[in-house]
CSV table of N, CA and C in Angstrom, one decimal:
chain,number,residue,atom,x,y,z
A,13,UNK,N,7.1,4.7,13.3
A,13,UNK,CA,6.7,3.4,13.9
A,13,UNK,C,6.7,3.6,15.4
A,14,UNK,N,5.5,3.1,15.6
A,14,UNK,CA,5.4,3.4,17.3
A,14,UNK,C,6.9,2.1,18.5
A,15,UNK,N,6.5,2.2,19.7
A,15,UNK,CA,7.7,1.4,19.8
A,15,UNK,C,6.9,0.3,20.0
A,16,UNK,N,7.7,-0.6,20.0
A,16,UNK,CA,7.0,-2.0,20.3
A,16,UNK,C,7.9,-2.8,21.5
A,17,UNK,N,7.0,-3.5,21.9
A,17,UNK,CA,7.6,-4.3,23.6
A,17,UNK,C,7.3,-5.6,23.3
A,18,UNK,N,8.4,-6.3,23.1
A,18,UNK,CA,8.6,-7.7,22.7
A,18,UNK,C,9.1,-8.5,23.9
A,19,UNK,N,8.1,-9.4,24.6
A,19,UNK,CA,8.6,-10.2,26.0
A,19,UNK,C,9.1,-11.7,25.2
A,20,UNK,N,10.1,-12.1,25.1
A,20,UNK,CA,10.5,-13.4,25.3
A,20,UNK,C,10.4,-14.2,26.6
A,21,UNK,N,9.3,-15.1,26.7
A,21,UNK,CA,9.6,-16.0,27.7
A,21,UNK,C,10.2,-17.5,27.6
A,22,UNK,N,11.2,-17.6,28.5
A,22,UNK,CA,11.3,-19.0,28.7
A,22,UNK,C,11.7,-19.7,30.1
A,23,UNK,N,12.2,-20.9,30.1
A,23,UNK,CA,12.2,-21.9,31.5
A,23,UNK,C,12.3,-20.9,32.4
A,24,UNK,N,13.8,-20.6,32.6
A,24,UNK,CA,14.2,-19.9,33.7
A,24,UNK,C,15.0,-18.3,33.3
A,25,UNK,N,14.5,-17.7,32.0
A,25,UNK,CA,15.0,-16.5,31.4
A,25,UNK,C,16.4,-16.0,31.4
A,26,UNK,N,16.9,-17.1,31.4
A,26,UNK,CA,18.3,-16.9,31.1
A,26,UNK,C,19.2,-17.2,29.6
A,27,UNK,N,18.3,-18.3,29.5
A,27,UNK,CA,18.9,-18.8,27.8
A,27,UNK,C,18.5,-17.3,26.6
A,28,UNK,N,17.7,-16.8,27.2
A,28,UNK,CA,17.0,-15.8,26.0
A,28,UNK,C,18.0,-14.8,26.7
A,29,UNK,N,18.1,-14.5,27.4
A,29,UNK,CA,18.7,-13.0,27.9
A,29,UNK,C,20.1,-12.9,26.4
A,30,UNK,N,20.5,-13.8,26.0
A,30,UNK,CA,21.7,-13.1,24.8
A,30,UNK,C,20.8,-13.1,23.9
A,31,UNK,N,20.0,-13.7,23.5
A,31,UNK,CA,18.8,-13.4,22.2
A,31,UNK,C,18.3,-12.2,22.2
A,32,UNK,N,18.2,-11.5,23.4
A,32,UNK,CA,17.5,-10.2,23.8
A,32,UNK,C,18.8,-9.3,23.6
A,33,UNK,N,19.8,-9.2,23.9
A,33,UNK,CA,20.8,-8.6,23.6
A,33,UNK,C,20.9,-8.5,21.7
A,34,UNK,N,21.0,-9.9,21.7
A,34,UNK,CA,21.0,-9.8,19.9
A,34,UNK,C,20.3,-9.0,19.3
A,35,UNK,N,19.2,-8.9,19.4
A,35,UNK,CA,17.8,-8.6,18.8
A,35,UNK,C,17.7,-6.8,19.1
A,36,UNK,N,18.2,-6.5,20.7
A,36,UNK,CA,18.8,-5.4,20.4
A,36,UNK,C,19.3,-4.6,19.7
A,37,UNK,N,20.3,-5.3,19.4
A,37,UNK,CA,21.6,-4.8,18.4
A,37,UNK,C,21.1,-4.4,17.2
A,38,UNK,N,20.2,-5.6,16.9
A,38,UNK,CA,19.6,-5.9,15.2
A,38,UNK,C,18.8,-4.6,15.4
A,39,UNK,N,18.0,-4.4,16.2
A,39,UNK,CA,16.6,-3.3,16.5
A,39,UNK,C,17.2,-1.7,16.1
A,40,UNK,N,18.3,-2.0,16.8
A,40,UNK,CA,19.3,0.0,16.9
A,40,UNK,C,19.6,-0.4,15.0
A,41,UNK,N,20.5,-1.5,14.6
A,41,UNK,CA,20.9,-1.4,13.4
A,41,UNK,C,19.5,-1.3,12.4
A,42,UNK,N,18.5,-1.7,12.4
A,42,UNK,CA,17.2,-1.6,12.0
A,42,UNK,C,16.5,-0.4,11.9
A,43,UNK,N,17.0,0.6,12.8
A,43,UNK,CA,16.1,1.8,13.5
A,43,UNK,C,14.4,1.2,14.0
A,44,UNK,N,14.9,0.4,14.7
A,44,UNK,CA,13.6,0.0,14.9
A,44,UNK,C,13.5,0.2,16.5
A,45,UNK,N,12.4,1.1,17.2
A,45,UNK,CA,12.5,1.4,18.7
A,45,UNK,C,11.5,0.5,18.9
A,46,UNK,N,12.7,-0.4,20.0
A,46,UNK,CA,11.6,-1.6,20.9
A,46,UNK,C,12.3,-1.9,22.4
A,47,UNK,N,11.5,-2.4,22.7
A,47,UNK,CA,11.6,-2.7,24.0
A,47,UNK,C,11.8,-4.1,24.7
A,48,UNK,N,12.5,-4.5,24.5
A,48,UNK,CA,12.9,-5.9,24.2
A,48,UNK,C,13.3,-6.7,25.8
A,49,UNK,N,12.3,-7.9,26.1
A,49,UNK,CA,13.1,-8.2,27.5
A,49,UNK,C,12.9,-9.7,27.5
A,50,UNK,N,13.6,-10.1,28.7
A,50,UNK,CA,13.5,-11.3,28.7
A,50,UNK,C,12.9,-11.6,30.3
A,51,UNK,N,11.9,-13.1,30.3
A,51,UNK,CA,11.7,-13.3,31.7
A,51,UNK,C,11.7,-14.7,31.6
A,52,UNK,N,11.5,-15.4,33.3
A,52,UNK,CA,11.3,-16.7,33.2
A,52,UNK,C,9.5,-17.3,33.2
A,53,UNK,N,9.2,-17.8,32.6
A,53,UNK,CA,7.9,-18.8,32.1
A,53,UNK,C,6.8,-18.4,33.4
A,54,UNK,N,7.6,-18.6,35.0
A,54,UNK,CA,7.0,-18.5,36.7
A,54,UNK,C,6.5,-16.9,36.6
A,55,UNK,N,7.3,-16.0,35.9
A,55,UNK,CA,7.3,-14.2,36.3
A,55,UNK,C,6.5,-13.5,34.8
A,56,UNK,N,6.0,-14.5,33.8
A,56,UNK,CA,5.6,-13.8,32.9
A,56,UNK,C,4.1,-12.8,33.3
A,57,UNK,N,3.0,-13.7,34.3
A,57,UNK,CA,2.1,-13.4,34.7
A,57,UNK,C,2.1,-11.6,35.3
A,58,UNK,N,3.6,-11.5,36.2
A,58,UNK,CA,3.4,-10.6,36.6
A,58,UNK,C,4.3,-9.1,35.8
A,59,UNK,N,4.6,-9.5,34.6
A,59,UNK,CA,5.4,-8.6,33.9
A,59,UNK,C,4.1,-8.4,32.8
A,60,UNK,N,3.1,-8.8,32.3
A,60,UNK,CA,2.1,-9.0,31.8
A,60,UNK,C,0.9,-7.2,32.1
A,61,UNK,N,1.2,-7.7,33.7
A,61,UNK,CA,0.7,-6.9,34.9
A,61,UNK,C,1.0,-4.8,34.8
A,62,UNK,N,2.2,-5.6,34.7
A,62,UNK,CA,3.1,-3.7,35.0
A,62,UNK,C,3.1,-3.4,32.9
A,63,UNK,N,3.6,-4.3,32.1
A,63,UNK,CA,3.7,-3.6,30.8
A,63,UNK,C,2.7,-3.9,29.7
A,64,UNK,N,2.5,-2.9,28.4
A,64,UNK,CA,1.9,-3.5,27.4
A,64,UNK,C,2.4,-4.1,26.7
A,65,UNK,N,2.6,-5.4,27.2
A,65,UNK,CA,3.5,-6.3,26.0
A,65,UNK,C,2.9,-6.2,24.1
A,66,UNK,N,3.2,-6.1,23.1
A,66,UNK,CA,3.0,-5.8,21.9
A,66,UNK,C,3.5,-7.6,21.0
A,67,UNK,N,3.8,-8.2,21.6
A,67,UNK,CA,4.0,-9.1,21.1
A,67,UNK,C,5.3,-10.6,22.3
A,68,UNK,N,5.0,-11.6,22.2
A,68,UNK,CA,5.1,-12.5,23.3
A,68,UNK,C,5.7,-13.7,22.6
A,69,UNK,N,6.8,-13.8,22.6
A,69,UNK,CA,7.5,-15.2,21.9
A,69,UNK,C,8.1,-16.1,22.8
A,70,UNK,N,8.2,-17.3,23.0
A,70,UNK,CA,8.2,-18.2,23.6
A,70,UNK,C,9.4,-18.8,23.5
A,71,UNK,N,10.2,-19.3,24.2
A,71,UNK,CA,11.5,-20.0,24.2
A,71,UNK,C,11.1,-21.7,23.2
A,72,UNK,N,11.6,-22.4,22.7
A,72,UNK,CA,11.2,-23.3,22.1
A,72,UNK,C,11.4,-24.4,23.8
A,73,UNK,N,11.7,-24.5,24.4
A,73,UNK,CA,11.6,-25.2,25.6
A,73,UNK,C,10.5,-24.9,26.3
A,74,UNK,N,9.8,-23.9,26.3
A,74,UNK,CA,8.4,-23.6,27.2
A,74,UNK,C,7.0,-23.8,25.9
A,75,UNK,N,7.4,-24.4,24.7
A,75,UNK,CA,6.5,-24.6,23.5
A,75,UNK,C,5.5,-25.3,24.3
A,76,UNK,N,5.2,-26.0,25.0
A,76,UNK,CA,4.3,-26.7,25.8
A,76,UNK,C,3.4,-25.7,26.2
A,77,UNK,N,3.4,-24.5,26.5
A,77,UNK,CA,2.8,-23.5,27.0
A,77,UNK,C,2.2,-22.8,26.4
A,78,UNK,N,2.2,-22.9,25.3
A,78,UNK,CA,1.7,-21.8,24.1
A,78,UNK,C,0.5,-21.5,24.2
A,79,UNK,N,-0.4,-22.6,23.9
A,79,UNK,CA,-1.8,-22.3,24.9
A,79,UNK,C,-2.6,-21.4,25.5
A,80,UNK,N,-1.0,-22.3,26.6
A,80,UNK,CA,-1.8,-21.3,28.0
A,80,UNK,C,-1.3,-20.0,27.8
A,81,UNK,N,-1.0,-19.3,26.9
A,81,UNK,CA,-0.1,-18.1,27.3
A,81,UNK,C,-1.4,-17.4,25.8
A,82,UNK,N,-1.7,-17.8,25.1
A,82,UNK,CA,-2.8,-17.2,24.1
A,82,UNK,C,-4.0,-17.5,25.2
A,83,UNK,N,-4.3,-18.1,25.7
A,83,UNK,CA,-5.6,-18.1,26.6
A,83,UNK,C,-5.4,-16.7,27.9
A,84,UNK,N,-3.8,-16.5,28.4
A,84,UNK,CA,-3.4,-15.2,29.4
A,84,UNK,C,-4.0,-14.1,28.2
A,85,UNK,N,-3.1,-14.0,27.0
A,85,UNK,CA,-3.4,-12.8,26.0
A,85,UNK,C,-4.2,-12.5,25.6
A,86,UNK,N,-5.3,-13.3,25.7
A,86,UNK,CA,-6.9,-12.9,25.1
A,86,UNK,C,-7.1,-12.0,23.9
A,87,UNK,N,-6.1,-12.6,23.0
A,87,UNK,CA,-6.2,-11.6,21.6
A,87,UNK,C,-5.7,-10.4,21.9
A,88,UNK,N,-5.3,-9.8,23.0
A,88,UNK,CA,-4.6,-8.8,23.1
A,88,UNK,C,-3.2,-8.3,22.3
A,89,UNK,N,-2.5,-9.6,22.4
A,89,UNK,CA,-1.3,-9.6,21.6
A,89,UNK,C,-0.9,-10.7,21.2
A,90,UNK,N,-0.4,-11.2,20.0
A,90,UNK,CA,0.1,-11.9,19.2
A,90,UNK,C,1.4,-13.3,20.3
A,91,UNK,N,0.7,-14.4,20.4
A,91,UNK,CA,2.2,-15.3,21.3
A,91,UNK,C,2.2,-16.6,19.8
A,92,UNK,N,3.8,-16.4,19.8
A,92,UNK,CA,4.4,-17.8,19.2
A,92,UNK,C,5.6,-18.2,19.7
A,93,UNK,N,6.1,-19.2,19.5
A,93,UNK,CA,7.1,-19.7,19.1
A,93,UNK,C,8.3,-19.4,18.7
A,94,UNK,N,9.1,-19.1,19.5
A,94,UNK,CA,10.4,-18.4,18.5
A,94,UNK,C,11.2,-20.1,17.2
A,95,UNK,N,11.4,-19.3,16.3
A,95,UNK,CA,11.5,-19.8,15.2
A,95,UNK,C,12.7,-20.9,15.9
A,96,UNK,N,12.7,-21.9,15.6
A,96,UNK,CA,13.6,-23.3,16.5
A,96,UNK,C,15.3,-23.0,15.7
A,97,UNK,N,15.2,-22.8,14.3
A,97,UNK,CA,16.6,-22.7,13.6
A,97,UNK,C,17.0,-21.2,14.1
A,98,UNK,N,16.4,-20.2,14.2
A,98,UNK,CA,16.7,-18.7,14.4
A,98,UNK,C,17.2,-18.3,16.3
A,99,UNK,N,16.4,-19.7,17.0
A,99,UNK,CA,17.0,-19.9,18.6
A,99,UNK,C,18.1,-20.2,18.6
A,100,UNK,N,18.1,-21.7,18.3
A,100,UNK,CA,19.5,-22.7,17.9
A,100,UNK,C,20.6,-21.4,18.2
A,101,UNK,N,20.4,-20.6,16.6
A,101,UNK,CA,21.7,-20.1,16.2
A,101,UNK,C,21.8,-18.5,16.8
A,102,UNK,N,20.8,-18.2,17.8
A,102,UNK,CA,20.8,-17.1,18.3
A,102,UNK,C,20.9,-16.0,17.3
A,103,UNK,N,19.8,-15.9,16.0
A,103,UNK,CA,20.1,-14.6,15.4
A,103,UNK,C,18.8,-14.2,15.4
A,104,UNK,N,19.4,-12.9,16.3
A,104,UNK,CA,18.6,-12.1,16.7
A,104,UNK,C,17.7,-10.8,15.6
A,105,UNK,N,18.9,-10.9,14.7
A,105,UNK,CA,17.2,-10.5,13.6
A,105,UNK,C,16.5,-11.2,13.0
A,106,UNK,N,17.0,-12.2,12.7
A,106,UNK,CA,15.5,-13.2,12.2
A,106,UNK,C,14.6,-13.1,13.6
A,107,UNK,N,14.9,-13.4,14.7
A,107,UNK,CA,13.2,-13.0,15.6
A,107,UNK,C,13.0,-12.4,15.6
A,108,UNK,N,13.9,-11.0,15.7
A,108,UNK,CA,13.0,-9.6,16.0
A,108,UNK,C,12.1,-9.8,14.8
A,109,UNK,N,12.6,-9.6,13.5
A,109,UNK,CA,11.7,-9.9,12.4
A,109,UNK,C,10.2,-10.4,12.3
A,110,UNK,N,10.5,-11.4,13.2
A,110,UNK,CA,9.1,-12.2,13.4
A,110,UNK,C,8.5,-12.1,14.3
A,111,UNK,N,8.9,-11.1,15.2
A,111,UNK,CA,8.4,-10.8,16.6
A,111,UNK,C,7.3,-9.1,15.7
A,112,UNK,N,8.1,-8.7,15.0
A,112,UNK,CA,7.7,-7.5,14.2
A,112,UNK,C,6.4,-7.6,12.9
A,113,UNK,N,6.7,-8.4,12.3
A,113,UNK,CA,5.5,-9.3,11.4
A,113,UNK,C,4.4,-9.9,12.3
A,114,UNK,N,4.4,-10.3,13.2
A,114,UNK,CA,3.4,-11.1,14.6
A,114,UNK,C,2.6,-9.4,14.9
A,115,UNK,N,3.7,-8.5,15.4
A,115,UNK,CA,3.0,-7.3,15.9
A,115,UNK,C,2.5,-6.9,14.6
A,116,UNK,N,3.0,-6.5,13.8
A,116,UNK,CA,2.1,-5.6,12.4
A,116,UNK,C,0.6,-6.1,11.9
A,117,UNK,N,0.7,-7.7,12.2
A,117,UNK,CA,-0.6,-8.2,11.6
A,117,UNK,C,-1.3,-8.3,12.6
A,118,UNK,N,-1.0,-8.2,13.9
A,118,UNK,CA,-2.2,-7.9,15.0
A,118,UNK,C,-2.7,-6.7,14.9
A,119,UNK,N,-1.8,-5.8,14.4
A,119,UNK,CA,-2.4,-4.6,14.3
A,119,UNK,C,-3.2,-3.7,13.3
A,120,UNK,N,-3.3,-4.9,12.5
A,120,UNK,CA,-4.3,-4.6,11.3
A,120,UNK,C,-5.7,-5.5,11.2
């Protein structure tokens, strides 16, 4: 499996930074090579810029944005919603999960 680059955005990229750690964890326990980061909602435009993001999940606090962030991706890559019960409780393999199901069926 090729690697995949998972950007979590939200308000101010701080709430996600331990989700991205989690998800980490889950990714190595998974064997799954990804690239996992976090930013804030203001800096997504320019991380967009420098990486191939592979898939784009949203803080449930910048849900308002979703939109506009599939209108930035122009079908290029897959943006949702991180699952609201899987935020809450910060388990980071249920996203990755879903961050990985988002990228597989873009890719087909």
């Amino acid at each position: 499996m090729a690697k995949k680059t998972i950007m979590l955005v939200c308000a101010a990229g701080m709430s996600t930074s331990l989700l991205v750690s989690k998800m980490q964890k889950a990714a190595e326990a998974d064997g799954v090579d990804a690239d996992i980061f976090a930013t804030a909602a203001s800096e997504a435009d320019a991380e967009f810029a420098q990486k191939d993001v592979d898939v784009l999940l949203l803080g449930p606090q910048v849900r308002f944005m979703e939109s506009q962030f599939k209108k930035k991706a122009d079908g290029k890559f897959p943006v949702e919603v991180i699952d609201m019960r899987a935020y809450g409780t910060m388990d980071g393999e249920k996203v990755l999960q879903q961050a990985l199901k988002l990228s597989d069926a873009a890719a087909n």
